[in-house]
Amino acid sequence: MVLYSLLLFLSAGMAGALLAFPAARDVLSQAARALGTRRHARRAALALAAFVLLGALPLAVLLGSGSNDPAPDAGRAPVRRPVNRQVAQLLEGEHLTPPLPLPPLAFTTADVTLVRPMLGGASRDWGQLDDTFSQRLLRVFQVMREQHGYDMALLEGYRSPQRQDQLAAAGPHVTSARAYQSQHQFGQAADCAFVRDGKLVISERDPWAMRGYRLYGETAEAMGLTWGGRWTMMDFGHVEMRSSGN
Ligand SMILES: [Zn+2]
């Protein structure tokens, strides 16, 4: 492919130079003058330039096409990336089921309402989430519980465009994303929190919760998800998957 690109580049460069610069044509003309009149030589130079441009370009494209699919025996060792064990288990087809939901009132207590005022109308239906995303998030929950001792709950998953606009209207301290500007509208984002003694813990001042958020972010990133804790407007409970699956 490098060879073809070089050929393409040289051909285009030569043709361009011959067409654009009379000096380049004159050099060719002088070389050809011995073979005929100047008029003929100039015409021959232009014809050669046109031939290179019109003939070599399709040839180079033709030769170059088909080489984009890497041949298995191309002589290069396949690139081996370390596969995260948790991701590998997901790829093996294990299907995780959502945890039992907390009672609806757990999401509208005074403590919760103080930090997340509009959770009453939020969807916590795992079935409305993208299947790949929900499986990765459930694996995060499992790792958090089994390896770090944190029980987690979904605060909000899918969010309708209407609700996204309502939240945006409440101000940038809630969200600055309007309808369809958030992965929540595509079922590929979730806001989560911790559960301690049967109660939701949504706090950036609680050291236990902050330790949990860091572990949650690390675990989510290991699963190929994006963690809102790294954003300028930090959103520690938010994780999302970009459409590409990365
Ligand atoms: Zn969110």
PDB file of C-alpha atoms and ligand atoms in Angstrom:
ATOM      1  CA  MET A   1       0.000   0.000   0.000  1.00  0.00           C
ATOM      2  CA  VAL A   2       2.925   2.327   0.786  1.00  0.00           C
ATOM      3  CA  LEU A   3       4.351   1.646  -2.682  1.00  0.00           C
ATOM      4  CA  TYR A   4       1.062   2.457  -4.378  1.00  0.00           C
ATOM      5  CA  SER A   5       0.654   5.616  -2.336  1.00  0.00           C
ATOM      6  CA  LEU A   6       4.162   6.668  -3.363  1.00  0.00           C
ATOM      7  CA  LEU A   7       3.370   5.971  -7.021  1.00  0.00           C
ATOM      8  CA  LEU A   8       0.162   7.942  -6.732  1.00  0.00           C
ATOM      9  CA  PHE A   9       1.953  10.823  -5.042  1.00  0.00           C
ATOM     10  CA  LEU A  10       4.798  10.927  -7.577  1.00  0.00           C
ATOM     11  CA  SER A  11       2.423  10.652 -10.553  1.00  0.00           C
ATOM     12  CA  ALA A  12       0.179  13.400  -9.288  1.00  0.00           C
ATOM     13  CA  GLY A  13       3.178  15.552  -8.411  1.00  0.00           C
ATOM     14  CA  MET A  14       4.790  15.103 -11.827  1.00  0.00           C
ATOM     15  CA  ALA A  15       1.571  15.731 -13.708  1.00  0.00           C
ATOM     16  CA  GLY A  16       0.765  18.744 -11.563  1.00  0.00           C
ATOM     17  CA  ALA A  17       4.248  20.202 -12.068  1.00  0.00           C
ATOM     18  CA  LEU A  18       4.118  19.694 -15.825  1.00  0.00           C
ATOM     19  CA  LEU A  19       0.700  21.272 -16.155  1.00  0.00           C
ATOM     20  CA  ALA A  20       1.251  24.114 -13.722  1.00  0.00           C
ATOM     21  CA  PHE A  21       4.803  25.228 -14.421  1.00  0.00           C
ATOM     22  CA  PRO A  22       5.900  26.223 -17.929  1.00  0.00           C
ATOM     23  CA  ALA A  23       9.517  25.834 -16.733  1.00  0.00           C
ATOM     24  CA  ALA A  24       8.967  22.120 -16.085  1.00  0.00           C
ATOM     25  CA  ARG A  25       7.419  21.737 -19.525  1.00  0.00           C
ATOM     26  CA  ASP A  26      10.332  23.627 -21.043  1.00  0.00           C
ATOM     27  CA  VAL A  27      12.792  21.227 -19.450  1.00  0.00           C
ATOM     28  CA  LEU A  28      10.901  18.350 -21.041  1.00  0.00           C
ATOM     29  CA  SER A  29      10.587  20.309 -24.294  1.00  0.00           C
ATOM     30  CA  GLN A  30      14.310  20.936 -24.487  1.00  0.00           C
ATOM     31  CA  ALA A  31      15.010  17.285 -23.874  1.00  0.00           C
ATOM     32  CA  ALA A  32      12.633  16.341 -26.671  1.00  0.00           C
ATOM     33  CA  ARG A  33      13.681  19.100 -29.059  1.00  0.00           C
ATOM     34  CA  ALA A  34      16.261  16.843 -30.669  1.00  0.00           C
ATOM     35  CA  LEU A  35      13.411  14.569 -31.740  1.00  0.00           C
ATOM     36  CA  GLY A  36      11.278  17.214 -33.461  1.00  0.00           C
ATOM     37  CA  THR A  37      10.092  20.791 -33.523  1.00  0.00           C
ATOM     38  CA  ARG A  38       9.504  22.803 -30.359  1.00  0.00           C
ATOM     39  CA  ARG A  39       5.770  22.886 -31.093  1.00  0.00           C
ATOM     40  CA  HIS A  40       5.616  19.106 -31.231  1.00  0.00           C
ATOM     41  CA  ALA A  41       7.747  18.747 -28.139  1.00  0.00           C
ATOM     42  CA  ARG A  42       5.534  21.064 -26.124  1.00  0.00           C
ATOM     43  CA  ARG A  43       2.473  19.156 -27.271  1.00  0.00           C
ATOM     44  CA  ALA A  44       4.200  15.884 -26.360  1.00  0.00           C
ATOM     45  CA  ALA A  45       4.999  17.190 -22.862  1.00  0.00           C
ATOM     46  CA  LEU A  46       1.374  18.160 -22.292  1.00  0.00           C
ATOM     47  CA  ALA A  47       0.192  14.803 -23.637  1.00  0.00           C
ATOM     48  CA  LEU A  48       2.593  13.002 -21.289  1.00  0.00           C
ATOM     49  CA  ALA A  49       1.340  15.029 -18.328  1.00  0.00           C
ATOM     50  CA  ALA A  50      -2.268  14.241 -19.242  1.00  0.00           C
ATOM     51  CA  PHE A  51      -1.396  10.564 -19.674  1.00  0.00           C
ATOM     52  CA  VAL A  52       0.259  10.388 -16.252  1.00  0.00           C
ATOM     53  CA  LEU A  53      -2.643  12.179 -14.598  1.00  0.00           C
ATOM     54  CA  LEU A  54      -5.435  10.249 -16.308  1.00  0.00           C
ATOM     55  CA  GLY A  55      -3.708   6.890 -16.649  1.00  0.00           C
ATOM     56  CA  ALA A  56      -1.598   6.516 -13.526  1.00  0.00           C
ATOM     57  CA  LEU A  57      -4.197   7.636 -11.005  1.00  0.00           C
ATOM     58  CA  PRO A  58      -6.824   4.956 -11.814  1.00  0.00           C
ATOM     59  CA  LEU A  59      -4.002   2.409 -12.107  1.00  0.00           C
ATOM     60  CA  ALA A  60      -2.689   3.296  -8.673  1.00  0.00           C
ATOM     61  CA  VAL A  61      -6.192   3.202  -7.210  1.00  0.00           C
ATOM     62  CA  LEU A  62      -6.809  -0.143  -8.896  1.00  0.00           C
ATOM     63  CA  LEU A  63      -3.558  -1.587  -7.604  1.00  0.00           C
ATOM     64  CA  GLY A  64      -4.160  -0.152  -4.161  1.00  0.00           C
ATOM     65  CA  SER A  65      -7.705  -1.418  -3.818  1.00  0.00           C
ATOM     66  CA  GLY A  66      -8.271  -4.681  -2.024  1.00  0.00           C
ATOM     67  CA  SER A  67      -5.179  -4.242   0.100  1.00  0.00           C
ATOM     68  CA  ASN A  68      -7.178  -2.730   2.963  1.00  0.00           C
ATOM     69  CA  ASP A  69      -8.212  -6.150   4.213  1.00  0.00           C
ATOM     70  CA  PRO A  70      -5.203  -7.411   6.090  1.00  0.00           C
ATOM     71  CA  ALA A  71      -4.277 -10.868   4.836  1.00  0.00           C
ATOM     72  CA  PRO A  72      -3.861 -13.367   7.666  1.00  0.00           C
ATOM     73  CA  ASP A  73      -0.513 -14.436   6.239  1.00  0.00           C
ATOM     74  CA  ALA A  74       0.770 -10.960   5.577  1.00  0.00           C
ATOM     75  CA  GLY A  75       3.897 -11.770   7.563  1.00  0.00           C
ATOM     76  CA  ARG A  76       2.970  -9.654  10.553  1.00  0.00           C
ATOM     77  CA  ALA A  77       2.155 -11.093  13.947  1.00  0.00           C
ATOM     78  CA  PRO A  78      -1.446 -10.332  14.965  1.00  0.00           C
ATOM     79  CA  VAL A  79      -1.764  -7.505  17.478  1.00  0.00           C
ATOM     80  CA  ARG A  80      -2.534  -8.969  20.883  1.00  0.00           C
ATOM     81  CA  ARG A  81      -4.203  -6.662  23.346  1.00  0.00           C
ATOM     82  CA  PRO A  82      -4.606  -7.654  26.979  1.00  0.00           C
ATOM     83  CA  VAL A  83      -8.200  -8.719  27.491  1.00  0.00           C
ATOM     84  CA  ASN A  84      -9.784  -7.658  30.732  1.00  0.00           C
ATOM     85  CA  ARG A  85     -10.984 -10.819  32.486  1.00  0.00           C
ATOM     86  CA  GLN A  86     -14.360  -9.284  33.343  1.00  0.00           C
ATOM     87  CA  VAL A  87     -14.906  -8.191  29.745  1.00  0.00           C
ATOM     88  CA  ALA A  88     -13.837 -11.639  28.560  1.00  0.00           C
ATOM     89  CA  GLN A  89     -16.470 -13.257  30.793  1.00  0.00           C
ATOM     90  CA  LEU A  90     -19.091 -10.988  29.262  1.00  0.00           C
ATOM     91  CA  LEU A  91     -17.990 -12.004  25.804  1.00  0.00           C
ATOM     92  CA  GLU A  92     -18.401 -15.646  26.808  1.00  0.00           C
ATOM     93  CA  GLY A  93     -22.105 -14.998  26.996  1.00  0.00           C
ATOM     94  CA  GLU A  94     -22.858 -14.960  30.729  1.00  0.00           C
ATOM     95  CA  HIS A  95     -26.080 -13.013  31.154  1.00  0.00           C
ATOM     96  CA  LEU A  96     -26.433 -10.986  34.352  1.00  0.00           C
ATOM     97  CA  THR A  97     -29.815 -10.062  35.782  1.00  0.00           C
ATOM     98  CA  PRO A  98     -30.591  -6.731  37.471  1.00  0.00           C
ATOM     99  CA  PRO A  99     -30.641  -6.545  41.277  1.00  0.00           C
ATOM    100  CA  LEU A 100     -33.974  -6.256  43.117  1.00  0.00           C
ATOM    101  CA  PRO A 101     -35.041  -2.606  42.991  1.00  0.00           C
ATOM    102  CA  LEU A 102     -35.229  -0.458  46.117  1.00  0.00           C
ATOM    103  CA  PRO A 103     -38.753   0.708  47.046  1.00  0.00           C
ATOM    104  CA  PRO A 104     -39.723   3.883  45.103  1.00  0.00           C
ATOM    105  CA  LEU A 105     -39.803   5.929  48.305  1.00  0.00           C
ATOM    106  CA  ALA A 106     -36.058   5.350  48.754  1.00  0.00           C
ATOM    107  CA  PHE A 107     -35.499   7.717  45.831  1.00  0.00           C
ATOM    108  CA  THR A 108     -37.516  10.624  47.191  1.00  0.00           C
ATOM    109  CA  THR A 109     -36.328  10.900  50.799  1.00  0.00           C
ATOM    110  CA  ALA A 110     -35.290  14.338  52.077  1.00  0.00           C
ATOM    111  CA  ASP A 111     -31.588  13.396  51.911  1.00  0.00           C
ATOM    112  CA  VAL A 112     -31.847  12.167  48.333  1.00  0.00           C
ATOM    113  CA  THR A 113     -34.066  15.039  47.160  1.00  0.00           C
ATOM    114  CA  LEU A 114     -31.483  17.508  48.469  1.00  0.00           C
ATOM    115  CA  VAL A 115     -28.840  16.247  45.999  1.00  0.00           C
ATOM    116  CA  ARG A 116     -31.067  14.767  43.268  1.00  0.00           C
ATOM    117  CA  PRO A 117     -34.340  16.731  43.336  1.00  0.00           C
ATOM    118  CA  MET A 118     -36.066  15.228  40.294  1.00  0.00           C
ATOM    119  CA  LEU A 119     -35.584  11.506  40.775  1.00  0.00           C
ATOM    120  CA  GLY A 120     -39.302  10.845  41.236  1.00  0.00           C
ATOM    121  CA  GLY A 121     -39.912  10.781  37.490  1.00  0.00           C
ATOM    122  CA  ALA A 122     -36.742   8.896  36.569  1.00  0.00           C
ATOM    123  CA  SER A 123     -36.776   5.555  34.773  1.00  0.00           C
ATOM    124  CA  ARG A 124     -34.993   2.742  36.568  1.00  0.00           C
ATOM    125  CA  ASP A 125     -36.115   0.118  34.102  1.00  0.00           C
ATOM    126  CA  TRP A 126     -33.074  -1.912  33.089  1.00  0.00           C
ATOM    127  CA  GLY A 127     -35.083  -3.184  30.103  1.00  0.00           C
ATOM    128  CA  GLN A 128     -35.003   0.307  28.573  1.00  0.00           C
ATOM    129  CA  LEU A 129     -31.223   0.288  28.489  1.00  0.00           C
ATOM    130  CA  ASP A 130     -29.075  -0.875  25.597  1.00  0.00           C
ATOM    131  CA  ASP A 131     -28.365  -4.559  26.245  1.00  0.00           C
ATOM    132  CA  THR A 132     -24.565  -4.339  25.904  1.00  0.00           C
ATOM    133  CA  PHE A 133     -24.476  -1.307  28.180  1.00  0.00           C
ATOM    134  CA  SER A 134     -26.715  -2.866  30.835  1.00  0.00           C
ATOM    135  CA  GLN A 135     -24.613  -6.049  30.877  1.00  0.00           C
ATOM    136  CA  ARG A 136     -21.422  -4.058  31.388  1.00  0.00           C
ATOM    137  CA  LEU A 137     -23.032  -1.970  34.123  1.00  0.00           C
ATOM    138  CA  LEU A 138     -24.356  -5.078  35.867  1.00  0.00           C
ATOM    139  CA  ARG A 139     -20.828  -6.484  35.798  1.00  0.00           C
ATOM    140  CA  VAL A 140     -19.616  -3.240  37.413  1.00  0.00           C
ATOM    141  CA  PHE A 141     -22.261  -3.689  40.133  1.00  0.00           C
ATOM    142  CA  GLN A 142     -21.121  -7.281  40.646  1.00  0.00           C
ATOM    143  CA  VAL A 143     -17.438  -6.330  40.973  1.00  0.00           C
ATOM    144  CA  MET A 144     -18.305  -3.469  43.330  1.00  0.00           C
ATOM    145  CA  ARG A 145     -20.285  -5.831  45.556  1.00  0.00           C
ATOM    146  CA  GLU A 146     -18.047  -8.899  45.466  1.00  0.00           C
ATOM    147  CA  GLN A 147     -14.604  -7.290  45.381  1.00  0.00           C
ATOM    148  CA  HIS A 148     -15.136  -3.966  47.153  1.00  0.00           C
ATOM    149  CA  GLY A 149     -18.180  -4.485  49.383  1.00  0.00           C
ATOM    150  CA  TYR A 150     -20.346  -1.741  47.872  1.00  0.00           C
ATOM    151  CA  ASP A 151     -23.978  -2.414  47.004  1.00  0.00           C
ATOM    152  CA  MET A 152     -25.132  -0.156  44.195  1.00  0.00           C
ATOM    153  CA  ALA A 153     -28.457   1.022  42.816  1.00  0.00           C
ATOM    154  CA  LEU A 154     -29.566   2.549  39.544  1.00  0.00           C
ATOM    155  CA  LEU A 155     -30.894   6.089  40.103  1.00  0.00           C
ATOM    156  CA  GLU A 156     -31.760   6.835  36.503  1.00  0.00           C
ATOM    157  CA  GLY A 157     -31.183   5.038  33.231  1.00  0.00           C
ATOM    158  CA  TYR A 158     -33.133   5.827  30.073  1.00  0.00           C
ATOM    159  CA  ARG A 159     -34.307   9.453  29.977  1.00  0.00           C
ATOM    160  CA  SER A 160     -36.837  10.764  27.467  1.00  0.00           C
ATOM    161  CA  PRO A 161     -35.935  13.846  25.410  1.00  0.00           C
ATOM    162  CA  GLN A 162     -38.781  15.722  27.133  1.00  0.00           C
ATOM    163  CA  ARG A 163     -37.373  14.944  30.576  1.00  0.00           C
ATOM    164  CA  GLN A 164     -33.848  15.854  29.415  1.00  0.00           C
ATOM    165  CA  ASP A 165     -35.139  19.315  28.422  1.00  0.00           C
ATOM    166  CA  GLN A 166     -36.944  19.657  31.767  1.00  0.00           C
ATOM    167  CA  LEU A 167     -33.715  18.897  33.630  1.00  0.00           C
ATOM    168  CA  ALA A 168     -31.736  21.307  31.426  1.00  0.00           C
ATOM    169  CA  ALA A 169     -34.318  24.016  32.155  1.00  0.00           C
ATOM    170  CA  ALA A 170     -33.636  23.545  35.882  1.00  0.00           C
ATOM    171  CA  GLY A 171     -30.140  24.916  35.294  1.00  0.00           C
ATOM    172  CA  PRO A 172     -26.577  23.923  34.494  1.00  0.00           C
ATOM    173  CA  HIS A 173     -26.073  22.636  38.056  1.00  0.00           C
ATOM    174  CA  VAL A 174     -28.445  19.805  37.061  1.00  0.00           C
ATOM    175  CA  THR A 175     -27.370  19.336  33.438  1.00  0.00           C
ATOM    176  CA  SER A 176     -26.357  21.461  30.486  1.00  0.00           C
ATOM    177  CA  ALA A 177     -27.314  18.750  27.975  1.00  0.00           C
ATOM    178  CA  ARG A 178     -30.597  19.244  26.131  1.00  0.00           C
ATOM    179  CA  ALA A 179     -32.692  16.618  24.364  1.00  0.00           C
ATOM    180  CA  TYR A 180     -30.602  14.073  22.448  1.00  0.00           C
ATOM    181  CA  GLN A 181     -27.361  15.606  23.730  1.00  0.00           C
ATOM    182  CA  SER A 182     -27.129  12.981  26.461  1.00  0.00           C
ATOM    183  CA  GLN A 183     -26.437   9.270  26.145  1.00  0.00           C
ATOM    184  CA  HIS A 184     -29.373   8.788  28.538  1.00  0.00           C
ATOM    185  CA  GLN A 185     -31.693   9.301  25.525  1.00  0.00           C
ATOM    186  CA  PHE A 186     -30.086   6.344  23.799  1.00  0.00           C
ATOM    187  CA  GLY A 187     -30.274   4.001  26.786  1.00  0.00           C
ATOM    188  CA  GLN A 188     -26.493   4.081  27.013  1.00  0.00           C
ATOM    189  CA  ALA A 189     -26.008   6.052  30.228  1.00  0.00           C
ATOM    190  CA  ALA A 190     -26.844   5.569  33.871  1.00  0.00           C
ATOM    191  CA  ASP A 191     -26.586   7.466  37.126  1.00  0.00           C
ATOM    192  CA  CYS A 192     -25.855   5.188  40.061  1.00  0.00           C
ATOM    193  CA  ALA A 193     -25.349   5.478  43.790  1.00  0.00           C
ATOM    194  CA  PHE A 194     -24.432   3.326  46.770  1.00  0.00           C
ATOM    195  CA  VAL A 195     -26.724   1.556  49.160  1.00  0.00           C
ATOM    196  CA  ARG A 196     -25.780   1.456  52.864  1.00  0.00           C
ATOM    197  CA  ASP A 197     -28.096  -0.024  55.479  1.00  0.00           C
ATOM    198  CA  GLY A 198     -30.918  -0.063  52.945  1.00  0.00           C
ATOM    199  CA  LYS A 199     -30.560   3.665  52.197  1.00  0.00           C
ATOM    200  CA  LEU A 200     -29.205   5.431  49.163  1.00  0.00           C
ATOM    201  CA  VAL A 201     -25.933   7.273  49.698  1.00  0.00           C
ATOM    202  CA  ILE A 202     -25.388  10.056  47.160  1.00  0.00           C
ATOM    203  CA  SER A 203     -22.634  12.210  48.589  1.00  0.00           C
ATOM    204  CA  GLU A 204     -19.319  13.713  47.618  1.00  0.00           C
ATOM    205  CA  ARG A 205     -18.558  14.590  51.249  1.00  0.00           C
ATOM    206  CA  ASP A 206     -18.871  11.073  52.620  1.00  0.00           C
ATOM    207  CA  PRO A 207     -15.347   9.498  52.483  1.00  0.00           C
ATOM    208  CA  TRP A 208     -16.880   6.014  52.181  1.00  0.00           C
ATOM    209  CA  ALA A 209     -18.901   7.137  49.159  1.00  0.00           C
ATOM    210  CA  MET A 210     -15.950   8.973  47.598  1.00  0.00           C
ATOM    211  CA  ARG A 211     -13.793   5.849  47.884  1.00  0.00           C
ATOM    212  CA  GLY A 212     -16.690   3.963  46.269  1.00  0.00           C
ATOM    213  CA  TYR A 213     -16.973   6.455  43.409  1.00  0.00           C
ATOM    214  CA  ARG A 214     -13.292   6.047  42.598  1.00  0.00           C
ATOM    215  CA  LEU A 215     -13.564   2.256  42.577  1.00  0.00           C
ATOM    216  CA  TYR A 216     -16.777   2.518  40.549  1.00  0.00           C
ATOM    217  CA  GLY A 217     -15.059   4.772  37.988  1.00  0.00           C
ATOM    218  CA  GLU A 218     -12.046   2.460  37.709  1.00  0.00           C
ATOM    219  CA  THR A 219     -14.259  -0.612  37.327  1.00  0.00           C
ATOM    220  CA  ALA A 220     -16.496   1.060  34.756  1.00  0.00           C
ATOM    221  CA  GLU A 221     -13.491   2.193  32.723  1.00  0.00           C
ATOM    222  CA  ALA A 222     -12.070  -1.340  32.826  1.00  0.00           C
ATOM    223  CA  MET A 223     -15.369  -2.397  31.258  1.00  0.00           C
ATOM    224  CA  GLY A 224     -14.886   0.106  28.441  1.00  0.00           C
ATOM    225  CA  LEU A 225     -17.366   2.633  29.822  1.00  0.00           C
ATOM    226  CA  THR A 226     -16.857   6.385  30.186  1.00  0.00           C
ATOM    227  CA  TRP A 227     -17.015   7.731  33.745  1.00  0.00           C
ATOM    228  CA  GLY A 228     -18.455  11.191  34.457  1.00  0.00           C
ATOM    229  CA  GLY A 229     -16.079  11.622  37.410  1.00  0.00           C
ATOM    230  CA  ARG A 230     -13.364  12.677  34.958  1.00  0.00           C
ATOM    231  CA  TRP A 231     -15.427  15.439  33.378  1.00  0.00           C
ATOM    232  CA  THR A 232     -14.917  19.128  34.106  1.00  0.00           C
ATOM    233  CA  MET A 233     -18.469  19.151  35.481  1.00  0.00           C
ATOM    234  CA  MET A 234     -17.792  16.091  37.607  1.00  0.00           C
ATOM    235  CA  ASP A 235     -20.645  13.614  37.672  1.00  0.00           C
ATOM    236  CA  PHE A 236     -19.360  10.805  39.899  1.00  0.00           C
ATOM    237  CA  GLY A 237     -22.398   8.543  39.595  1.00  0.00           C
ATOM    238  CA  HIS A 238     -22.685   8.793  35.813  1.00  0.00           C
ATOM    239  CA  VAL A 239     -21.312   6.181  33.419  1.00  0.00           C
ATOM    240  CA  GLU A 240     -22.021   5.853  29.716  1.00  0.00           C
ATOM    241  CA  MET A 241     -21.190   3.886  26.634  1.00  0.00           C
ATOM    242  CA  ARG A 242     -20.479   5.620  23.342  1.00  0.00           C
ATOM    243  CA  SER A 243     -22.508   4.265  20.393  1.00  0.00           C
ATOM    244  CA  SER A 244     -19.465   2.510  18.945  1.00  0.00           C
ATOM    245  CA  GLY A 245     -19.467   0.222  21.955  1.00  0.00           C
ATOM    246  CA  ASN A 246     -16.313   1.736  23.368  1.00  0.00           C
TER     247      ASN A 246
HETATM  248 ZN    ZN B   1     -26.203  10.892  33.880  1.00  0.00          ZN
END
